């Protein structure tokens, strides 16, 4: 059976505002042990370590051509995919999903029509700090992810307060539901058990959507036993154990059946 090996980088749980790790990514490659060993020996013949570590290898300039050569070899000859997301942008999309969209849904408006949620997230990402006051906007996003995690009355009240401290009238389409109305439908959505700002599901779905396309048939997934990948492992188990017919469509080109 074909085997995809996966690994992740930049996982910080619910905290998508981590300044030291602004990106989260994961990669999958279909390769067997023998081929992996051959590639390591071919590109790093003098390497003594049992595992390739990019951070260690990249410190030495002489390794840069070897790393590029290895990547080129993998991309050319093996099925592989890498998914990288900007965690701040993802947080804004989640903010719109829970702190904005329910307000419009209650009023019969399709907030997702024509991808306008992505357009508004882009506007917030680039112009939000200027329009809304950078400090207040940052505090709003921090309050949002805290509310998504804690789901307490105080956390929800703090979120509304943070929204009202921004210059929200500059962009009422996005901040108005909380700042102007304290929209109960949005607060209820945020308080829903099980929803969070953890990006593991988004990243894993993106990987699997491409693995499904690349695989010739049934396949298995292997990963190491790092603490971060435990989240991915649990999600993989949920996918494996789900036996109903369903399709997840993340976009026009990304879907899982």
Coordinates of N, CA and C in Angstrom, one line a residue:
X1 N 0.8 -1.2 0.0 CA 0.0 0.0 0.0 C 0.9 1.2 0.0
X2 N 0.5 2.2 -0.8 CA 1.2 3.5 -0.9 C 1.2 4.1 0.5
X3 N 2.4 4.8 0.8 CA 2.5 5.4 2.1 C 3.0 6.8 2.0
X4 N 2.2 7.8 2.6 CA 2.6 9.2 2.6 C 3.2 9.4 4.0
X5 N 4.4 10.0 4.1 CA 5.0 10.5 5.3 C 4.7 12.0 5.5
X6 N 4.2 12.3 6.7 CA 3.8 13.7 6.9 C 4.6 14.3 8.1
X7 N 4.8 15.6 8.0 CA 5.4 16.3 9.2 C 4.8 17.7 9.2
X8 N 5.0 18.4 10.3 CA 4.4 19.8 10.4 C 5.5 20.7 11.0
X9 N 5.2 22.0 10.9 CA 6.0 23.0 11.4 C 5.2 24.2 11.8
X10 N 5.6 24.9 12.9 CA 4.9 26.1 13.3 C 3.6 25.9 14.0
X11 N 3.4 24.7 14.6 CA 2.1 24.5 15.3 C 2.2 25.2 16.7
X12 N 1.2 26.1 17.0 CA 1.1 26.7 18.2 C -0.2 26.6 18.9
X13 N -1.0 25.6 18.5 CA -2.3 25.4 19.1 C -3.3 26.5 18.8
X14 N -4.0 26.9 19.8 CA -5.0 27.9 19.6 C -4.4 29.3 19.3
X15 N -3.1 29.5 19.6 CA -2.5 30.9 19.5 C -2.0 31.1 18.1
X16 N -2.8 31.8 17.3 CA -2.4 32.1 15.9 C -1.7 33.5 15.8
X17 N -1.5 34.1 16.9 CA -0.8 35.4 16.9 C 0.6 35.3 17.4
X18 N 1.2 34.1 17.5 CA 2.5 33.9 18.0 C 3.5 34.6 17.1
X19 N 4.2 35.6 17.6 CA 5.1 36.4 16.8 C 6.3 35.7 16.3
X20 N 6.7 34.7 17.0 CA 7.9 33.9 16.6 C 7.6 32.9 15.5
X21 N 6.4 32.5 15.4 CA 6.0 31.5 14.4 C 4.7 31.9 13.7
X22 N 4.9 32.9 12.8 CA 3.7 33.4 12.1 C 3.1 32.5 11.1
X23 N 3.8 31.4 10.7 CA 3.3 30.5 9.7 C 3.2 29.1 10.2
X24 N 2.2 28.4 9.7 CA 2.0 27.0 10.1 C 2.0 26.2 8.8
X25 N 2.7 25.1 8.7 CA 2.7 24.3 7.5 C 2.8 22.8 7.8
X26 N 2.6 22.1 6.8 CA 2.7 20.6 6.8 C 3.0 20.1 5.4
X27 N 3.7 19.0 5.4 CA 4.1 18.4 4.1 C 3.9 16.9 4.1
X28 N 3.7 16.4 2.9 CA 3.5 15.0 2.8 C 4.3 14.5 1.5
X29 N 4.9 13.4 1.6 CA 5.7 12.8 0.5 C 5.5 11.3 0.5
X30 N 5.3 10.8 -0.7 CA 5.1 9.4 -0.9 C 6.5 8.8 -1.3
X31 N 7.1 8.1 -0.3 CA 8.4 7.6 -0.5 C 8.7 6.4 0.5
X32 N 9.4 5.4 0.0 CA 9.7 4.3 0.9 C 11.0 4.5 1.6
X33 N 11.3 3.7 2.6 CA 12.5 3.9 3.4 C 13.8 3.8 2.5
X34 N 13.8 2.8 1.6 CA 15.0 2.6 0.8 C 15.3 3.8 -0.1
X35 N 14.3 4.4 -0.7 CA 14.5 5.6 -1.5 C 14.9 6.8 -0.7
X36 N 14.3 6.9 0.5 CA 14.7 8.0 1.4 C 16.2 7.9 1.8
X37 N 16.6 6.7 2.2 CA 18.0 6.5 2.6 C 18.9 6.8 1.4
X38 N 18.5 6.4 0.2 CA 19.4 6.7 -1.0 C 19.5 8.2 -1.2
X39 N 18.4 8.9 -1.1 CA 18.5 10.4 -1.3 C 19.4 11.1 -0.3
X40 N 19.3 10.6 0.9 CA 20.1 11.2 2.0 C 21.6 11.0 1.7
X41 N 21.9 9.8 1.3 CA 23.3 9.5 1.1 C 23.8 10.2 -0.2
X42 N 22.9 10.3 -1.2 CA 23.3 11.0 -2.4 C 23.6 12.5 -2.2
X43 N 22.7 13.1 -1.4 CA 22.8 14.6 -1.3 C 23.7 15.0 -0.1
X44 N 23.7 14.1 0.9 CA 24.5 14.4 2.2 C 25.4 13.2 2.5
X45 N 26.4 12.9 1.7 CA 27.1 11.7 1.8 C 27.9 11.6 3.1
X46 N 28.3 12.7 3.7 CA 29.1 12.7 4.9 C 28.3 12.9 6.2
X47 N 27.0 13.0 6.1 CA 26.1 13.2 7.2 C 26.1 12.1 8.2
X48 N 26.3 12.4 9.5 CA 26.4 11.4 10.5 C 25.1 11.2 11.3
X49 N 24.2 12.2 11.3 CA 23.0 12.2 12.0 C 22.0 11.2 11.3
X50 N 21.1 10.6 12.1 CA 20.2 9.6 11.6 C 18.9 10.3 11.0
X51 N 18.8 11.6 11.2 CA 17.6 12.3 10.7 C 18.0 13.7 10.2
X52 N 17.4 14.0 9.0 CA 17.7 15.4 8.5 C 17.0 16.4 9.3
X53 N 17.7 17.4 9.7 CA 17.0 18.6 10.4 C 17.4 19.8 9.7
X54 N 16.4 20.5 9.0 CA 16.6 21.6 8.2 C 17.3 22.7 9.0
X55 N 16.9 23.0 10.2 CA 17.4 24.1 11.0 C 18.9 23.9 11.2
X56 N 19.3 22.7 11.5 CA 20.8 22.4 11.7 C 21.5 22.5 10.4
X57 N 21.0 21.9 9.3 CA 21.7 21.9 8.0 C 21.8 23.2 7.4
X58 N 20.7 24.1 7.5 CA 20.7 25.4 6.8 C 21.7 26.4 7.4
X59 N 22.2 26.1 8.6 CA 23.2 27.0 9.2 C 24.5 27.1 8.4
X60 N 24.8 26.1 7.7 CA 26.1 26.0 7.0 C 25.8 26.3 5.5
X61 N 26.4 27.4 5.0 CA 26.1 27.8 3.6 C 26.4 26.6 2.6
X62 N 27.4 25.8 2.9 CA 27.8 24.7 2.0 C 26.6 23.7 1.8
X63 N 25.7 23.7 2.8 CA 24.6 22.8 2.7 C 23.4 23.3 1.8
X64 N 23.4 24.6 1.5 CA 22.3 25.2 0.8 C 22.1 24.6 -0.6
X65 N 23.1 24.4 -1.4 CA 22.9 23.7 -2.7 C 22.4 22.3 -2.5
X66 N 22.9 21.6 -1.5 CA 22.5 20.2 -1.3 C 21.0 20.2 -0.9
X67 N 20.6 21.1 -0.1 CA 19.2 21.1 0.3 C 18.3 21.4 -0.9
X68 N 18.7 22.4 -1.7 CA 18.0 22.7 -2.9 C 17.9 21.5 -3.9
X69 N 19.1 20.8 -4.0 CA 19.1 19.6 -4.8 C 18.2 18.5 -4.4
X70 N 18.2 18.3 -3.0 CA 17.3 17.3 -2.5 C 15.8 17.7 -2.7
X71 N 15.5 18.9 -2.5 CA 14.1 19.4 -2.7 C 13.7 19.2 -4.2
X72 N 14.6 19.6 -5.1 CA 14.4 19.4 -6.5 C 14.2 18.0 -6.9
X73 N 15.0 17.1 -6.3 CA 14.8 15.7 -6.6 C 13.5 15.1 -6.2
X74 N 13.1 15.5 -5.0 CA 11.8 15.1 -4.4 C 10.6 15.6 -5.2
X75 N 10.7 16.9 -5.6 CA 9.6 17.5 -6.3 C 9.5 16.9 -7.7
X76 N 10.6 16.5 -8.3 CA 10.6 16.0 -9.7 C 10.1 14.5 -9.7
X77 N 10.5 13.8 -8.7 CA 10.4 12.3 -8.8 C 9.4 11.6 -7.9
X78 N 8.8 12.4 -7.0 CA 8.0 11.8 -6.0 C 6.7 12.6 -5.8
X79 N 5.6 11.9 -5.4 CA 4.4 12.6 -5.1 C 4.6 13.4 -3.8
X80 N 4.4 14.6 -3.8 CA 4.5 15.4 -2.6 C 3.7 16.7 -2.6
X81 N 3.4 17.2 -1.5 CA 2.7 18.4 -1.3 C 3.1 19.1 0.0
X82 N 3.1 20.4 -0.1 CA 3.4 21.3 1.1 C 2.3 22.3 1.2
X83 N 1.8 22.5 2.4 CA 0.7 23.5 2.7 C 1.3 24.4 3.7
X84 N 1.2 25.7 3.4 CA 1.7 26.7 4.4 C 0.6 27.8 4.5
X85 N 0.3 28.2 5.7 CA -0.7 29.2 5.9 C -0.2 30.3 6.8
X86 N -0.6 31.5 6.5 CA -0.3 32.7 7.4 C -1.3 32.6 8.5
X87 N -0.9 32.4 9.7 CA -1.8 32.2 10.8 C -2.6 33.4 11.2
X88 N -2.1 34.6 11.0 CA -2.9 35.8 11.3 C -4.0 35.9 10.3
X89 N -3.8 35.6 9.0 CA -4.8 35.7 8.0 C -5.9 34.6 8.3
X90 N -5.4 33.4 8.7 CA -6.4 32.3 9.1 C -7.2 32.7 10.2
X91 N -6.6 33.4 11.2 CA -7.4 33.9 12.4 C -8.5 34.9 12.0
X92 N -8.1 35.7 11.0 CA -9.1 36.7 10.5 C -10.3 35.9 9.8
X93 N -10.0 34.9 9.1 CA -11.0 34.1 8.4 C -11.9 33.5 9.5
X94 N -11.3 32.9 10.5 CA -12.1 32.3 11.6 C -12.9 33.4 12.4
X95 N -12.3 34.5 12.6 CA -13.1 35.7 13.2 C -14.3 36.0 12.4
X96 N -14.2 36.0 11.1 CA -15.3 36.3 10.2 C -16.4 35.2 10.3
X97 N -15.9 33.9 10.4 CA -16.8 32.8 10.5 C -17.7 32.8 11.7
X98 N -17.1 33.3 12.8 CA -17.8 33.1 14.1 C -18.3 34.5 14.7
X99 N -17.5 35.5 14.5 CA -17.8 36.8 15.1 C -18.6 37.8 14.1
X100 N -18.8 37.3 12.9 CA -19.4 38.2 11.9 C -20.5 37.5 11.1
X101 N -20.2 36.3 10.5 CA -21.2 35.6 9.6 C -22.5 35.3 10.3
X102 N -22.6 34.9 11.5 CA -23.9 34.6 12.1 C -24.8 35.8 12.1
X103 N -24.2 37.0 12.3 CA -25.0 38.2 12.3 C -25.7 38.4 10.9
X104 N -25.0 38.1 9.9 CA -25.6 38.3 8.5 C -26.6 37.1 8.2
X105 N -26.2 35.9 8.7 CA -27.1 34.8 8.4 C -28.5 35.0 9.1
X106 N -28.5 35.6 10.3 CA -29.8 35.8 10.9 C -30.6 36.8 10.1
X107 N -30.0 37.6 9.3 CA -30.7 38.6 8.5 C -30.9 38.2 7.1
X108 N -30.7 36.9 6.8 CA -30.9 36.3 5.5 C -29.9 36.7 4.4
X109 N -28.7 37.1 4.8 CA -27.6 37.5 3.9 C -26.6 36.4 3.8
X110 N -26.2 36.0 2.6 CA -25.2 35.0 2.4 C -23.8 35.7 2.5
X111 N -23.2 35.6 3.6 CA -21.9 36.3 3.8 C -20.8 35.7 3.0
X112 N -21.0 34.4 2.5 CA -19.9 33.8 1.8 C -20.0 33.9 0.3
X113 N -21.1 34.6 -0.2 CA -21.3 34.7 -1.6 C -20.2 35.4 -2.3
X114 N -19.7 34.8 -3.4 CA -18.7 35.4 -4.3 C -17.3 35.5 -3.5
X115 N -17.2 34.7 -2.5 CA -15.9 34.8 -1.7 C -15.7 36.1 -1.0
X116 N -16.7 36.7 -0.6 CA -16.5 38.0 0.0 C -15.9 37.9 1.4
X117 N -16.0 36.7 2.0 CA -15.3 36.6 3.3 C -13.8 36.6 3.1
X118 N -13.3 36.1 2.0 CA -11.9 36.2 1.8 C -11.5 37.6 1.4
X119 N -12.4 38.3 0.7 CA -12.1 39.7 0.4 C -12.0 40.6 1.7
X120 N -13.0 40.4 2.6 CA -13.0 41.1 3.8 C -11.8 40.8 4.7
X121 N -11.5 39.5 4.7 CA -10.3 39.1 5.5 C -9.0 39.7 5.0
X122 N -8.9 39.8 3.6 CA -7.7 40.5 3.0 C -7.7 42.0 3.4
X123 N -8.9 42.6 3.4 CA -9.0 44.0 3.7 C -8.5 44.2 5.2
X124 N -9.0 43.4 6.1 CA -8.7 43.5 7.5 C -7.2 43.2 7.7
X125 N -6.6 42.3 6.9 CA -5.2 41.9 7.1 C -4.3 43.1 6.7
X126 N -4.6 43.7 5.6 CA -3.7 44.8 5.1 C -4.1 46.2 5.7
X127 N -5.4 46.5 5.8 CA -5.8 47.8 6.1 C -6.3 47.9 7.6
X128 N -6.7 46.8 8.2 CA -7.2 46.8 9.5 C -6.4 47.6 10.5
X129 N -5.1 47.3 10.6 CA -4.3 48.0 11.6 C -4.3 49.5 11.4
X130 N -4.4 50.0 10.2 CA -4.5 51.5 10.0 C -5.9 52.0 10.2
X131 N -6.9 51.3 9.7 CA -8.3 51.8 9.8 C -8.8 51.7 11.3
X132 N -8.5 50.7 12.0 CA -9.1 50.4 13.2 C -8.2 50.7 14.5
X133 N -7.0 51.2 14.2 CA -6.0 51.5 15.2 C -5.3 50.1 15.6
X134 N -4.0 50.1 15.2 CA -3.2 48.9 15.3 C -3.3 48.2 16.7
X135 N -3.1 49.0 17.7 CA -3.1 48.4 19.1 C -4.4 47.8 19.4
X136 N -5.5 48.6 19.1 CA -6.8 48.1 19.4 C -7.2 46.9 18.6
X137 N -6.8 46.9 17.3 CA -7.1 45.8 16.5 C -6.3 44.5 16.9
X138 N -5.1 44.6 17.3 CA -4.3 43.5 17.8 C -5.0 43.0 19.1
X139 N -5.5 43.9 20.0 CA -6.1 43.5 21.2 C -7.4 42.7 20.9
X140 N -8.1 43.2 19.9 CA -9.4 42.5 19.5 C -9.1 41.1 19.0
X141 N -8.1 40.9 18.2 CA -7.8 39.5 17.7 C -7.4 38.6 18.9
X142 N -6.6 39.2 19.8 CA -6.2 38.4 21.0 C -7.4 38.0 21.8
X143 N -8.3 39.0 22.0 CA -9.5 38.7 22.8 C -10.4 37.7 22.1
X144 N -10.4 37.7 20.8 CA -11.2 36.7 20.0 C -10.7 35.3 20.2
X145 N -9.4 35.1 20.1 CA -8.9 33.7 20.2 C -9.0 33.3 21.7
X146 N -8.9 34.2 22.6 CA -9.1 33.8 24.0 C -10.5 33.4 24.3
X147 N -11.5 34.2 23.7 CA -12.9 33.8 23.8 C -13.2 32.5 23.2
X148 N -12.6 32.2 22.0 CA -12.8 30.9 21.4 C -12.3 29.8 22.2
X149 N -11.2 30.0 23.0 CA -10.7 29.0 23.8 C -11.4 28.8 25.1
X150 N -11.7 29.9 25.8 CA -12.2 29.8 27.2 C -13.7 29.7 27.2
X151 N -14.4 30.4 26.3 CA -15.9 30.3 26.2 C -16.6 30.7 27.5
X152 N -16.0 31.6 28.2 CA -16.7 32.1 29.5 C -17.4 33.4 29.2
X153 N -18.3 33.7 30.1 CA -19.0 35.0 29.9 C -18.1 36.2 30.0
X154 N -17.1 36.1 30.9 CA -16.1 37.2 30.9 C -15.3 37.3 29.6
X155 N -14.9 36.2 29.1 CA -14.1 36.3 27.9 C -14.9 36.9 26.7
X156 N -16.2 36.5 26.7 CA -17.1 37.1 25.6 C -17.3 38.6 25.8
X157 N -17.5 39.0 27.1 CA -17.7 40.4 27.4 C -16.4 41.2 27.1
X158 N -15.3 40.6 27.4 CA -14.0 41.2 27.0 C -13.8 41.4 25.5
X159 N -14.4 40.4 24.8 CA -14.3 40.5 23.3 C -15.1 41.7 22.8
X160 N -16.3 41.8 23.3 CA -17.2 42.9 22.8 C -16.5 44.3 23.2
X161 N -16.0 44.3 24.4 CA -15.3 45.5 24.9 C -14.1 45.9 23.9
X162 N -13.4 44.9 23.6 CA -12.2 45.1 22.7 C -12.7 45.6 21.3
X163 N -13.8 45.0 20.8 CA -14.3 45.5 19.5 C -14.7 46.9 19.6
X164 N -15.3 47.4 20.7 CA -15.8 48.7 20.8 C -14.6 49.7 21.0
X165 N -13.5 49.2 21.4 CA -12.3 50.1 21.6 C -11.6 50.4 20.2
X166 N -11.9 49.6 19.2 CA -11.4 49.9 17.9 C -12.1 51.1 17.2
X167 N -11.6 51.6 16.2 CA -12.3 52.6 15.4 C -13.3 51.8 14.4
X168 N -14.2 51.1 15.0 CA -15.0 50.1 14.3 C -15.9 50.8 13.2
X169 N -16.2 52.0 13.4 CA -17.0 52.7 12.4 C -16.3 52.9 11.1
X170 N -15.0 52.7 11.1 CA -14.3 52.7 9.8 C -14.5 51.5 9.0
X171 N -14.9 50.4 9.6 CA -15.2 49.1 8.9 C -16.3 48.4 9.6
X172 N -17.5 49.0 9.6 CA -18.6 48.4 10.4 C -19.1 47.0 9.8
X173 N -18.8 46.8 8.6 CA -19.2 45.5 8.0 C -18.6 44.3 8.7
X174 N -17.3 44.5 9.3 CA -16.6 43.5 9.9 C -16.7 43.5 11.4
X175 N -16.6 44.7 12.0 CA -16.5 44.9 13.4 C -17.9 45.2 14.0
X176 N -18.8 45.8 13.2 CA -20.1 46.2 13.7 C -20.9 45.2 14.4
X177 N -21.0 43.9 13.9 CA -21.8 42.9 14.6 C -21.5 42.8 16.1
X178 N -20.2 42.9 16.5 CA -19.8 42.8 17.9 C -19.9 44.2 18.5
X179 N -19.2 45.2 17.9 CA -19.1 46.5 18.5 C -20.4 47.2 18.6
X180 N -21.2 47.1 17.5 CA -22.4 47.9 17.4 C -23.6 47.2 18.0
X181 N -23.6 45.9 18.0 CA -24.8 45.1 18.4 C -24.5 44.1 19.5
X182 N -23.3 43.8 19.8 CA -23.0 42.7 20.7 C -23.7 41.5 20.3
X183 N -23.7 41.2 19.0 CA -24.6 40.2 18.4 C -24.7 38.9 19.2
X184 N -25.8 38.6 19.8 CA -25.9 37.3 20.6 C -25.6 36.1 19.7
X185 N -26.0 36.1 18.4 CA -25.8 35.0 17.6 C -24.3 34.7 17.3
X186 N -23.6 35.8 17.3 CA -22.1 35.6 17.1 C -21.5 35.1 18.4
X187 N -21.9 35.7 19.5 CA -21.3 35.2 20.8 C -21.7 33.8 21.1
X188 N -22.9 33.4 20.6 CA -23.3 32.0 20.8 C -22.4 31.1 19.9
X189 N -22.1 31.5 18.7 CA -21.3 30.7 17.8 C -19.9 30.5 18.4
X190 N -19.4 31.6 19.0 CA -18.0 31.6 19.6 C -18.0 30.6 20.8
X191 N -19.1 30.6 21.5 CA -19.2 29.8 22.7 C -19.5 28.3 22.4
X192 N -19.7 28.0 21.2 CA -20.1 26.6 20.8 C -18.9 25.6 21.2
X193 N -19.3 24.6 22.0 CA -18.2 23.6 22.4 C -17.6 23.0 21.2
X194 N -16.3 22.8 21.2 CA -15.6 22.1 20.2 C -15.0 22.9 19.1
X195 N -15.5 24.2 18.9 CA -14.9 25.0 17.9 C -13.7 25.8 18.5
X196 N -12.7 26.0 17.8 CA -11.5 26.7 18.3 C -10.7 27.3 17.2
X197 N -9.6 28.0 17.5 CA -8.8 28.6 16.5 C -7.6 27.7 16.2
X198 N -7.6 26.5 16.7 CA -6.5 25.6 16.3 C -6.5 25.3 14.8
X199 N -5.4 25.5 14.2 CA -5.3 25.4 12.7 C -5.0 24.0 12.2
X200 N -4.8 23.0 13.1 CA -4.4 21.7 12.7 C -5.4 21.1 11.7
X201 N -6.7 21.3 12.0 CA -7.7 20.7 11.1 C -7.6 21.3 9.7
X202 N -7.5 22.6 9.6 CA -7.4 23.3 8.3 C -6.2 22.8 7.5
X203 N -5.0 22.7 8.2 CA -3.8 22.3 7.6 C -3.9 20.8 7.1
X204 N -4.5 19.9 8.0 CA -4.6 18.5 7.6 C -5.5 18.3 6.5
X205 N -6.7 19.0 6.5 CA -7.6 18.9 5.4 C -7.0 19.3 4.1
X206 N -6.2 20.3 4.1 CA -5.5 20.8 2.9 C -4.6 19.7 2.4
X207 N -3.8 19.1 3.3 CA -2.9 18.0 2.9 C -3.7 16.9 2.3
X208 N -4.7 16.4 3.0 CA -5.4 15.2 2.6 C -6.1 15.5 1.2
X209 N -6.6 16.7 1.0 CA -7.3 17.0 -0.3 C -6.4 16.7 -1.5
X210 N -5.1 17.0 -1.3 CA -4.1 16.7 -2.4 C -3.6 15.3 -2.4
X211 N -3.5 14.7 -1.2 CA -3.1 13.3 -1.1 C -4.1 12.4 -1.8
X212 N -5.4 12.8 -1.6 CA -6.5 12.0 -2.2 C -6.4 12.0 -3.8
X213 N -6.0 13.2 -4.3 CA -5.8 13.3 -5.7 C -4.6 12.6 -6.2
X214 N -3.5 12.6 -5.5 CA -2.3 12.0 -5.9 C -2.2 10.5 -5.8
X215 N -2.9 10.0 -4.8 CA -2.8 8.5 -4.5 C -3.5 7.7 -5.6
X216 N -2.9 6.6 -5.9 CA -3.4 5.7 -6.9 C -4.5 4.8 -6.4
X217 N -4.7 4.7 -5.1 CA -5.7 3.9 -4.5 C -5.6 4.1 -3.0
X218 N -6.0 3.0 -2.2 CA -5.8 3.1 -0.8 C -4.4 3.5 -0.4
X219 N -4.3 4.3 0.7 CA -2.9 4.6 1.1 C -2.9 4.7 2.7
X220 N -1.7 4.7 3.2 CA -1.6 4.9 4.7 C -0.8 6.2 4.9
X221 N -0.9 6.7 6.1 CA -0.2 7.9 6.5 C 0.7 7.6 7.7
X222 N 2.0 8.0 7.7 CA 2.9 7.8 8.8 C 3.4 9.1 9.3
X223 N 3.6 9.3 10.6 CA 4.2 10.5 11.1 C 5.0 10.1 12.3
X224 N 5.8 11.0 12.8 CA 6.6 10.7 14.0 C 5.7 10.9 15.2
X225 N 6.3 10.8 16.4 CA 5.5 10.8 17.6 C 5.7 12.1 18.4
X226 N 6.0 13.2 17.7 CA 6.2 14.4 18.4 C 4.9 14.9 19.0
X227 N 5.0 15.7 20.0 CA 3.8 16.2 20.7 C 2.8 17.0 19.8
X228 N 3.4 17.8 18.9 CA 2.6 18.6 18.0 C 1.8 17.7 17.1
X229 N 2.4 16.6 16.6 CA 1.7 15.8 15.7 C 0.6 14.9 16.3
X230 N 0.5 14.9 17.6 CA -0.6 14.2 18.3 C -1.9 14.8 17.9
X231 N -2.0 16.1 17.7 CA -3.3 16.7 17.2 C -3.6 16.2 15.8
X232 N -2.6 16.1 15.0 CA -2.9 15.6 13.6 C -3.3 14.1 13.7
X233 N -2.6 13.4 14.6 CA -3.0 12.0 14.7 C -4.4 11.7 15.0
X234 N -4.9 12.5 16.0 CA -6.3 12.4 16.5 C -7.2 12.7 15.3
X235 N -6.9 13.7 14.6 CA -7.8 14.1 13.5 C -7.8 13.0 12.4
X236 N -6.6 12.5 12.1 CA -6.5 11.4 11.1 C -7.4 10.2 11.6
X237 N -7.3 9.9 12.8 CA -8.2 8.8 13.3 C -9.6 9.1 13.1
X238 N -10.0 10.3 13.3 CA -11.4 10.7 13.0 C -11.8 10.5 11.6
X239 N -10.9 10.9 10.7 CA -11.2 10.7 9.3 C -11.3 9.2 8.9
X240 N -10.4 8.4 9.5 CA -10.4 7.0 9.2 C -11.6 6.3 9.7
X241 N -12.1 6.7 10.9 CA -13.2 6.1 11.5 C -14.6 6.6 11.0
X242 N -14.6 7.6 10.1 CA -15.8 8.2 9.6 C -16.2 7.4 8.3
X243 N -17.4 6.7 8.4 CA -17.7 5.8 7.3 C -19.0 6.3 6.5
X244 N -19.5 7.5 6.8 CA -20.6 8.0 6.0 C -20.1 8.8 4.8
X245 N -21.0 8.9 3.8 CA -20.6 9.6 2.6 C -20.8 11.1 2.9
X246 N -19.7 11.8 2.7 CA -19.7 13.3 2.9 C -18.6 13.9 2.1
X247 N -18.8 15.2 1.7 CA -17.7 15.9 1.0 C -17.5 17.2 1.6
X248 N -16.2 17.5 1.9 CA -15.8 18.8 2.5 C -15.2 19.6 1.3
X249 N -15.7 20.8 1.1 CA -15.2 21.6 0.0 C -14.6 22.9 0.6
X250 N -13.3 23.0 0.7 CA -12.6 24.1 1.2 C -12.6 25.3 0.2
X251 N -12.5 24.9 -1.1 CA -12.5 25.9 -2.2 C -12.9 25.2 -3.5
X252 N -12.8 25.9 -4.6 CA -13.1 25.3 -5.9 C -12.2 24.1 -6.3
X253 N -10.9 24.1 -5.7 CA -10.0 23.1 -6.1 C -9.6 22.2 -5.0
X254 N -10.1 22.4 -3.8 CA -9.7 21.6 -2.6 C -11.0 21.0 -2.0
X255 N -11.0 19.7 -2.0 CA -12.2 19.0 -1.4 C -11.8 17.6 -1.0
X256 N -12.6 17.1 0.0 CA -12.3 15.7 0.5 C -13.7 15.0 0.5
X257 N -13.7 13.8 -0.1 CA -14.9 13.0 0.0 C -14.7 11.8 1.0

